PDB file of C-alpha atoms and ligand atoms in Angstrom:
ATOM      1  CA  UNK A   1    -186.118  62.006  86.658  1.00 74.00           C
ATOM      2  CA  UNK A   2    -189.213  62.643  84.566  1.00 89.00           C
ATOM      3  CA  UNK A   3    -188.617  63.543  80.956  1.00 97.00           C
ATOM      4  CA  UNK A   4    -192.133  64.793  80.264  1.00 98.00           C
ATOM      5  CA  UNK A   5    -192.926  68.146  78.681  1.00 98.00           C
ATOM      6  CA  UNK A   6    -195.901  70.089  77.404  1.00 98.00           C
ATOM      7  CA  UNK A   7    -195.440  72.598  74.593  1.00 98.00           C
ATOM      8  CA  UNK A   8    -198.075  74.822  72.990  1.00 98.00           C
ATOM      9  CA  UNK A   9    -197.776  77.147  70.012  1.00 98.00           C
ATOM     10  CA  UNK A  10    -200.457  79.312  68.475  1.00 98.00           C
ATOM     11  CA  UNK A  11    -200.150  81.365  65.292  1.00 97.00           C
ATOM     12  CA  UNK A  12    -202.568  82.813  62.764  1.00 97.00           C
ATOM     13  CA  UNK A  13    -202.364  79.500  60.890  1.00 97.00           C
ATOM     14  CA  UNK A  14    -202.217  76.772  63.549  1.00 98.00           C
ATOM     15  CA  UNK A  15    -202.935  76.075  67.216  1.00 98.00           C
ATOM     16  CA  UNK A  16    -200.932  73.104  68.508  1.00 98.00           C
ATOM     17  CA  UNK A  17    -200.574  71.414  71.892  1.00 98.00           C
ATOM     18  CA  UNK A  18    -198.142  68.559  72.433  1.00 98.00           C
ATOM     19  CA  UNK A  19    -197.425  66.441  75.493  1.00 98.00           C
ATOM     20  CA  UNK A  20    -194.437  64.105  75.322  1.00 98.00           C
ATOM     21  CA  UNK A  21    -192.937  61.539  77.691  1.00 98.00           C
ATOM     22  CA  UNK A  22    -189.611  60.226  76.387  1.00 98.00           C
ATOM     23  CA  UNK A  23    -189.805  57.226  78.719  1.00 98.00           C
ATOM     24  CA  UNK A  24    -193.330  56.175  77.871  1.00 98.00           C
ATOM     25  CA  UNK A  25    -194.779  52.982  76.460  1.00 97.00           C
ATOM     26  CA  UNK A  26    -196.124  54.146  73.107  1.00 98.00           C
ATOM     27  CA  UNK A  27    -199.483  55.467  74.317  1.00 98.00           C
ATOM     28  CA  UNK A  28    -200.618  58.018  71.717  1.00 98.00           C
ATOM     29  CA  UNK A  29    -203.540  60.429  71.455  1.00 98.00           C
ATOM     30  CA  UNK A  30    -203.241  62.145  68.078  1.00 98.00           C
ATOM     31  CA  UNK A  31    -205.709  64.496  66.425  1.00 98.00           C
ATOM     32  CA  UNK A  32    -204.399  66.940  63.820  1.00 98.00           C
ATOM     33  CA  UNK A  33    -207.386  67.098  61.498  1.00 97.00           C
ATOM     34  CA  UNK A  34    -205.230  65.372  58.833  1.00 98.00           C
ATOM     35  CA  UNK A  35    -206.069  61.644  59.043  1.00 97.00           C
ATOM     36  CA  UNK A  36    -203.035  60.253  57.212  1.00 98.00           C
ATOM     37  CA  UNK A  37    -200.733  62.469  59.306  1.00 98.00           C
ATOM     38  CA  UNK A  38    -202.449  61.179  62.475  1.00 98.00           C
ATOM     39  CA  UNK A  39    -201.668  57.650  61.253  1.00 98.00           C
ATOM     40  CA  UNK A  40    -197.990  58.644  60.780  1.00 98.00           C
ATOM     41  CA  UNK A  41    -197.630  60.327  64.197  1.00 98.00           C
ATOM     42  CA  UNK A  42    -199.211  57.281  65.825  1.00 98.00           C
ATOM     43  CA  UNK A  43    -196.616  55.099  64.094  1.00 98.00           C
ATOM     44  CA  UNK A  44    -193.814  57.440  65.223  1.00 98.00           C
ATOM     45  CA  UNK A  45    -194.946  57.469  68.861  1.00 98.00           C
ATOM     46  CA  UNK A  46    -195.857  53.825  69.087  1.00 98.00           C
ATOM     47  CA  UNK A  47    -192.587  52.544  67.645  1.00 98.00           C
ATOM     48  CA  UNK A  48    -190.594  55.171  69.511  1.00 98.00           C
ATOM     49  CA  UNK A  49    -192.225  53.991  72.764  1.00 98.00           C
ATOM     50  CA  UNK A  50    -193.043  57.614  73.506  1.00 98.00           C
ATOM     51  CA  UNK A  51    -196.239  58.672  75.237  1.00 98.00           C
ATOM     52  CA  UNK A  52    -197.412  61.338  72.844  1.00 98.00           C
ATOM     53  CA  UNK A  53    -200.431  63.617  72.760  1.00 98.00           C
ATOM     54  CA  UNK A  54    -200.773  65.879  69.726  1.00 98.00           C
ATOM     55  CA  UNK A  55    -203.784  68.138  69.316  1.00 98.00           C
ATOM     56  CA  UNK A  56    -203.550  70.455  66.334  1.00 98.00           C
ATOM     57  CA  UNK A  57    -206.089  72.765  64.747  1.00 98.00           C
ATOM     58  CA  UNK A  58    -204.803  74.276  61.525  1.00 97.00           C
ATOM     59  CA  UNK A  59    -206.004  75.998  58.393  1.00 97.00           C
ATOM     60  CA  UNK A  60    -206.617  72.691  56.595  1.00 95.00           C
ATOM     61  CA  UNK A  61    -209.188  74.464  54.407  1.00 95.00           C
ATOM     62  CA  UNK A  62    -206.104  75.921  52.669  1.00 94.00           C
ATOM     63  CA  UNK A  63    -204.207  72.627  52.722  1.00 96.00           C
ATOM     64  CA  UNK A  64    -202.383  70.519  55.300  1.00 97.00           C
ATOM     65  CA  UNK A  65    -199.024  72.257  54.814  1.00 98.00           C
ATOM     66  CA  UNK A  66    -199.091  74.609  57.823  1.00 98.00           C
ATOM     67  CA  UNK A  67    -200.509  71.944  60.136  1.00 98.00           C
ATOM     68  CA  UNK A  68    -197.872  69.352  59.207  1.00 98.00           C
ATOM     69  CA  UNK A  69    -194.919  71.754  59.242  1.00 98.00           C
ATOM     70  CA  UNK A  70    -195.945  73.475  62.486  1.00 98.00           C
ATOM     71  CA  UNK A  71    -196.561  70.134  64.208  1.00 98.00           C
ATOM     72  CA  UNK A  72    -192.998  69.237  63.223  1.00 98.00           C
ATOM     73  CA  UNK A  73    -191.791  72.499  64.804  1.00 98.00           C
ATOM     74  CA  UNK A  74    -193.655  71.928  68.071  1.00 98.00           C
ATOM     75  CA  UNK A  75    -192.749  68.231  68.293  1.00 98.00           C
ATOM     76  CA  UNK A  76    -189.115  69.168  67.708  1.00 98.00           C
ATOM     77  CA  UNK A  77    -189.324  71.812  70.428  1.00 98.00           C
ATOM     78  CA  UNK A  78    -190.857  69.225  72.777  1.00 98.00           C
ATOM     79  CA  UNK A  79    -187.964  66.796  72.223  1.00 98.00           C
ATOM     80  CA  UNK A  80    -185.432  69.602  72.678  1.00 98.00           C
ATOM     81  CA  UNK A  81    -186.981  70.618  76.011  1.00 98.00           C
ATOM     82  CA  UNK A  82    -187.442  67.026  77.230  1.00 98.00           C
ATOM     83  CA  UNK A  83    -183.798  66.164  76.499  1.00 98.00           C
ATOM     84  CA  UNK A  84    -182.597  69.125  78.566  1.00 96.00           C
ATOM     85  CA  UNK A  85    -178.798  69.251  78.796  1.00 95.00           C
ATOM     86  CA  UNK A  86    -178.633  65.799  77.110  1.00 96.00           C
ATOM     87  CA  UNK A  87    -176.529  64.312  79.933  1.00 96.00           C
ATOM     88  CA  UNK A  88    -176.485  60.524  79.930  1.00 97.00           C
ATOM     89  CA  UNK A  89    -178.287  59.981  76.623  1.00 98.00           C
ATOM     90  CA  UNK A  90    -177.254  57.458  73.973  1.00 98.00           C
ATOM     91  CA  UNK A  91    -177.097  60.285  71.343  1.00 98.00           C
ATOM     92  CA  UNK A  92    -176.578  58.252  68.123  1.00 98.00           C
ATOM     93  CA  UNK A  93    -179.013  55.675  66.761  1.00 98.00           C
ATOM     94  CA  UNK A  94    -180.370  54.306  63.538  1.00 98.00           C
ATOM     95  CA  UNK A  95    -183.192  52.057  62.465  1.00 98.00           C
ATOM     96  CA  UNK A  96    -184.041  50.343  59.195  1.00 98.00           C
ATOM     97  CA  UNK A  97    -187.680  49.407  58.756  1.00 98.00           C
ATOM     98  CA  UNK A  98    -189.142  47.149  56.063  1.00 98.00           C
ATOM     99  CA  UNK A  99    -192.795  47.415  55.032  1.00 98.00           C
ATOM    100  CA  UNK A 100    -193.430  44.783  52.396  1.00 98.00           C
ATOM    101  CA  UNK A 101    -191.495  45.956  49.285  1.00 98.00           C
ATOM    102  CA  UNK A 102    -190.315  49.134  51.063  1.00 98.00           C
ATOM    103  CA  UNK A 103    -187.131  49.596  53.095  1.00 98.00           C
ATOM    104  CA  UNK A 104    -186.339  52.925  54.803  1.00 98.00           C
ATOM    105  CA  UNK A 105    -183.397  53.838  57.042  1.00 98.00           C
ATOM    106  CA  UNK A 106    -183.352  56.690  59.553  1.00 99.00           C
ATOM    107  CA  UNK A 107    -180.220  57.774  61.419  1.00 99.00           C
ATOM    108  CA  UNK A 108    -180.184  60.295  64.268  1.00 98.00           C
ATOM    109  CA  UNK A 109    -177.474  62.262  66.042  1.00 98.00           C
ATOM    110  CA  UNK A 110    -178.761  64.453  68.855  1.00 98.00           C
ATOM    111  CA  UNK A 111    -176.071  66.881  67.857  1.00 97.00           C
ATOM    112  CA  UNK A 112    -177.371  70.294  68.913  1.00 96.00           C
ATOM    113  CA  UNK A 113    -177.437  71.239  65.220  1.00 97.00           C
ATOM    114  CA  UNK A 114    -180.815  71.079  63.538  1.00 98.00           C
ATOM    115  CA  UNK A 115    -180.599  69.579  60.068  1.00 98.00           C
ATOM    116  CA  UNK A 116    -182.366  66.879  58.051  1.00 98.00           C
ATOM    117  CA  UNK A 117    -181.263  65.166  54.864  1.00 98.00           C
ATOM    118  CA  UNK A 118    -184.035  63.248  53.145  1.00 98.00           C
ATOM    119  CA  UNK A 119    -183.697  60.990  50.128  1.00 98.00           C
ATOM    120  CA  UNK A 120    -187.263  59.784  49.920  1.00 98.00           C
ATOM    121  CA  UNK A 121    -188.541  59.421  46.355  1.00 98.00           C
ATOM    122  CA  UNK A 122    -192.339  59.087  46.377  1.00 98.00           C
ATOM    123  CA  UNK A 123    -194.077  57.578  43.345  1.00 98.00           C
ATOM    124  CA  UNK A 124    -197.368  59.475  43.815  1.00 98.00           C
ATOM    125  CA  UNK A 125    -198.228  63.092  44.649  1.00 98.00           C
ATOM    126  CA  UNK A 126    -200.907  62.047  47.123  1.00 98.00           C
ATOM    127  CA  UNK A 127    -201.872  59.316  49.547  1.00 97.00           C
ATOM    128  CA  UNK A 128    -205.623  59.799  49.924  1.00 94.00           C
ATOM    129  CA  UNK A 129    -205.909  63.570  50.332  1.00 94.00           C
ATOM    130  CA  UNK A 130    -202.397  63.903  51.843  1.00 97.00           C
ATOM    131  CA  UNK A 131    -199.741  65.661  49.731  1.00 98.00           C
ATOM    132  CA  UNK A 132    -196.795  63.289  49.922  1.00 98.00           C
ATOM    133  CA  UNK A 133    -194.258  66.160  49.680  1.00 97.00           C
ATOM    134  CA  UNK A 134    -195.348  67.195  53.195  1.00 98.00           C
ATOM    135  CA  UNK A 135    -193.571  64.170  54.698  1.00 98.00           C
ATOM    136  CA  UNK A 136    -190.128  65.703  54.175  1.00 98.00           C
ATOM    137  CA  UNK A 137    -191.420  69.139  55.265  1.00 98.00           C
ATOM    138  CA  UNK A 138    -192.264  67.492  58.598  1.00 98.00           C
ATOM    139  CA  UNK A 139    -188.809  65.926  58.949  1.00 98.00           C
ATOM    140  CA  UNK A 140    -187.040  69.206  58.101  1.00 98.00           C
ATOM    141  CA  UNK A 141    -189.061  71.149  60.686  1.00 98.00           C
ATOM    142  CA  UNK A 142    -188.767  68.412  63.311  1.00 98.00           C
ATOM    143  CA  UNK A 143    -184.981  68.047  63.019  1.00 98.00           C
ATOM    144  CA  UNK A 144    -184.417  71.809  62.979  1.00 98.00           C
ATOM    145  CA  UNK A 145    -186.380  72.517  66.148  1.00 98.00           C
ATOM    146  CA  UNK A 146    -185.287  69.351  67.969  1.00 98.00           C
ATOM    147  CA  UNK A 147    -181.712  70.509  67.182  1.00 98.00           C
ATOM    148  CA  UNK A 148    -180.641  67.137  65.881  1.00 98.00           C
ATOM    149  CA  UNK A 149    -179.185  65.655  62.713  1.00 98.00           C
ATOM    150  CA  UNK A 150    -181.561  63.336  60.867  1.00 98.00           C
ATOM    151  CA  UNK A 151    -180.968  61.311  57.720  1.00 99.00           C
ATOM    152  CA  UNK A 152    -183.925  59.529  56.143  1.00 98.00           C
ATOM    153  CA  UNK A 153    -183.071  57.340  53.190  1.00 98.00           C
ATOM    154  CA  UNK A 154    -185.286  55.116  51.078  1.00 98.00           C
ATOM    155  CA  UNK A 155    -183.390  51.943  50.208  1.00 98.00           C
ATOM    156  CA  UNK A 156    -186.312  50.366  48.325  1.00 98.00           C
ATOM    157  CA  UNK A 157    -189.956  51.241  47.775  1.00 98.00           C
ATOM    158  CA  UNK A 158    -192.815  51.314  45.309  1.00 98.00           C
ATOM    159  CA  UNK A 159    -195.836  52.348  47.377  1.00 98.00           C
ATOM    160  CA  UNK A 160    -196.048  55.895  48.753  1.00 98.00           C
ATOM    161  CA  UNK A 161    -198.082  54.902  51.818  1.00 98.00           C
ATOM    162  CA  UNK A 162    -195.508  52.240  52.715  1.00 98.00           C
ATOM    163  CA  UNK A 163    -192.541  54.563  52.087  1.00 98.00           C
ATOM    164  CA  UNK A 164    -193.849  57.419  54.244  1.00 98.00           C
ATOM    165  CA  UNK A 165    -195.024  55.094  56.998  1.00 98.00           C
ATOM    166  CA  UNK A 166    -191.686  53.256  57.077  1.00 98.00           C
ATOM    167  CA  UNK A 167    -189.927  56.657  57.292  1.00 98.00           C
ATOM    168  CA  UNK A 168    -191.982  57.686  60.325  1.00 98.00           C
ATOM    169  CA  UNK A 169    -191.517  54.290  61.997  1.00 98.00           C
ATOM    170  CA  UNK A 170    -187.769  54.302  61.358  1.00 98.00           C
ATOM    171  CA  UNK A 171    -187.433  57.866  62.655  1.00 98.00           C
ATOM    172  CA  UNK A 172    -189.505  57.038  65.751  1.00 98.00           C
ATOM    173  CA  UNK A 173    -187.459  53.961  66.473  1.00 98.00           C
ATOM    174  CA  UNK A 174    -184.134  55.726  65.909  1.00 98.00           C
ATOM    175  CA  UNK A 175    -185.325  58.541  68.210  1.00 98.00           C
ATOM    176  CA  UNK A 176    -186.247  55.987  70.875  1.00 98.00           C
ATOM    177  CA  UNK A 177    -182.720  54.632  71.094  1.00 98.00           C
ATOM    178  CA  UNK A 178    -180.956  57.991  70.607  1.00 98.00           C
ATOM    179  CA  UNK A 179    -182.962  59.515  73.491  1.00 98.00           C
ATOM    180  CA  UNK A 180    -182.586  56.505  75.773  1.00 98.00           C
ATOM    181  CA  UNK A 181    -180.485  56.906  78.892  1.00 97.00           C
ATOM    182  CA  UNK A 182    -177.257  54.875  78.743  1.00 97.00           C
ATOM    183  CA  UNK A 183    -175.996  54.074  82.259  1.00 95.00           C
ATOM    184  CA  UNK A 184    -172.412  53.899  80.950  1.00 96.00           C
ATOM    185  CA  UNK A 185    -172.556  57.487  79.659  1.00 94.00           C
ATOM    186  CA  UNK A 186    -171.356  59.907  82.325  1.00 93.00           C
ATOM    187  CA  UNK A 187    -172.363  63.488  81.626  1.00 93.00           C
ATOM    188  CA  UNK A 188    -172.934  64.884  78.152  1.00 94.00           C
ATOM    189  CA  UNK A 189    -171.874  62.391  75.432  1.00 94.00           C
ATOM    190  CA  UNK A 190    -169.560  64.745  73.553  1.00 93.00           C
ATOM    191  CA  UNK A 191    -165.783  65.222  73.581  1.00 90.00           C
ATOM    192  CA  UNK A 192    -166.576  68.947  73.538  1.00 89.00           C
ATOM    193  CA  UNK A 193    -168.528  68.575  76.796  1.00 87.00           C
ATOM    194  CA  UNK A 194    -171.655  70.170  75.363  1.00 89.00           C
ATOM    195  CA  UNK A 195    -174.310  69.390  72.770  1.00 89.00           C
TER     196      UNK A 195
HETATM  197 MN1   MN B 201    -200.533  52.394  57.062  1.00 76.55          MN
END
C-alpha cells in the first residue's frame, strides 16, 4: 500500500505544493524561498527517511512568517492524509538528537489531537536572516494540522542554529518511527478503536 500524497494550498499570502512518501528513503527537493528553512526541512525529511518535495512561494518581502507557518499547515495536512485511518502504525515515538553542545528531544503521539508543546529557548533572535521564533510557529502549525501531539524540548544548547536544527532532526526521526508500520499492530493502535 502506497502512503504517498500530494497536497496544495494557495492563499493571498502563500502558494504551497507538497509531495510526501512516508515510506521513502530521505530524498528531498525543498525550495521555500527561505534558505535556512530549506536547510531545516531537508534535515527533517532526510532523517525521517521521507521522500519530500516542498515548493513554496510566499510573501517573503514581508517576512518569512506566512511561508514558514503555512508550510507547517500543508506538511501537517500531508501527513494526516498519508496516514489515513492510522491502522497498523507504531503511533508513539521519540528521538533525542545531539549536535555538538546541543541536545534536543522530540516525542510524538499520532493521537488525532493536534497540539504541540515546545520548550526551546533560543539565544539569538536570528540565524542569518531567519527569525528564530518561527521555528516553534512551524511546529505548532505542523502538529495541529497533522492531528498529532508533539513535544519538543531542549535539554542543552548554546547555539541557535544547532538548537533549531536538532529540533527538526529529532522531530523528523520521531515522525519516522511513529509513522512506521508495525506488523504486530492489528488495526488502529488505540483501546478506543479510533485515532
Ligand atoms: Mn546546519
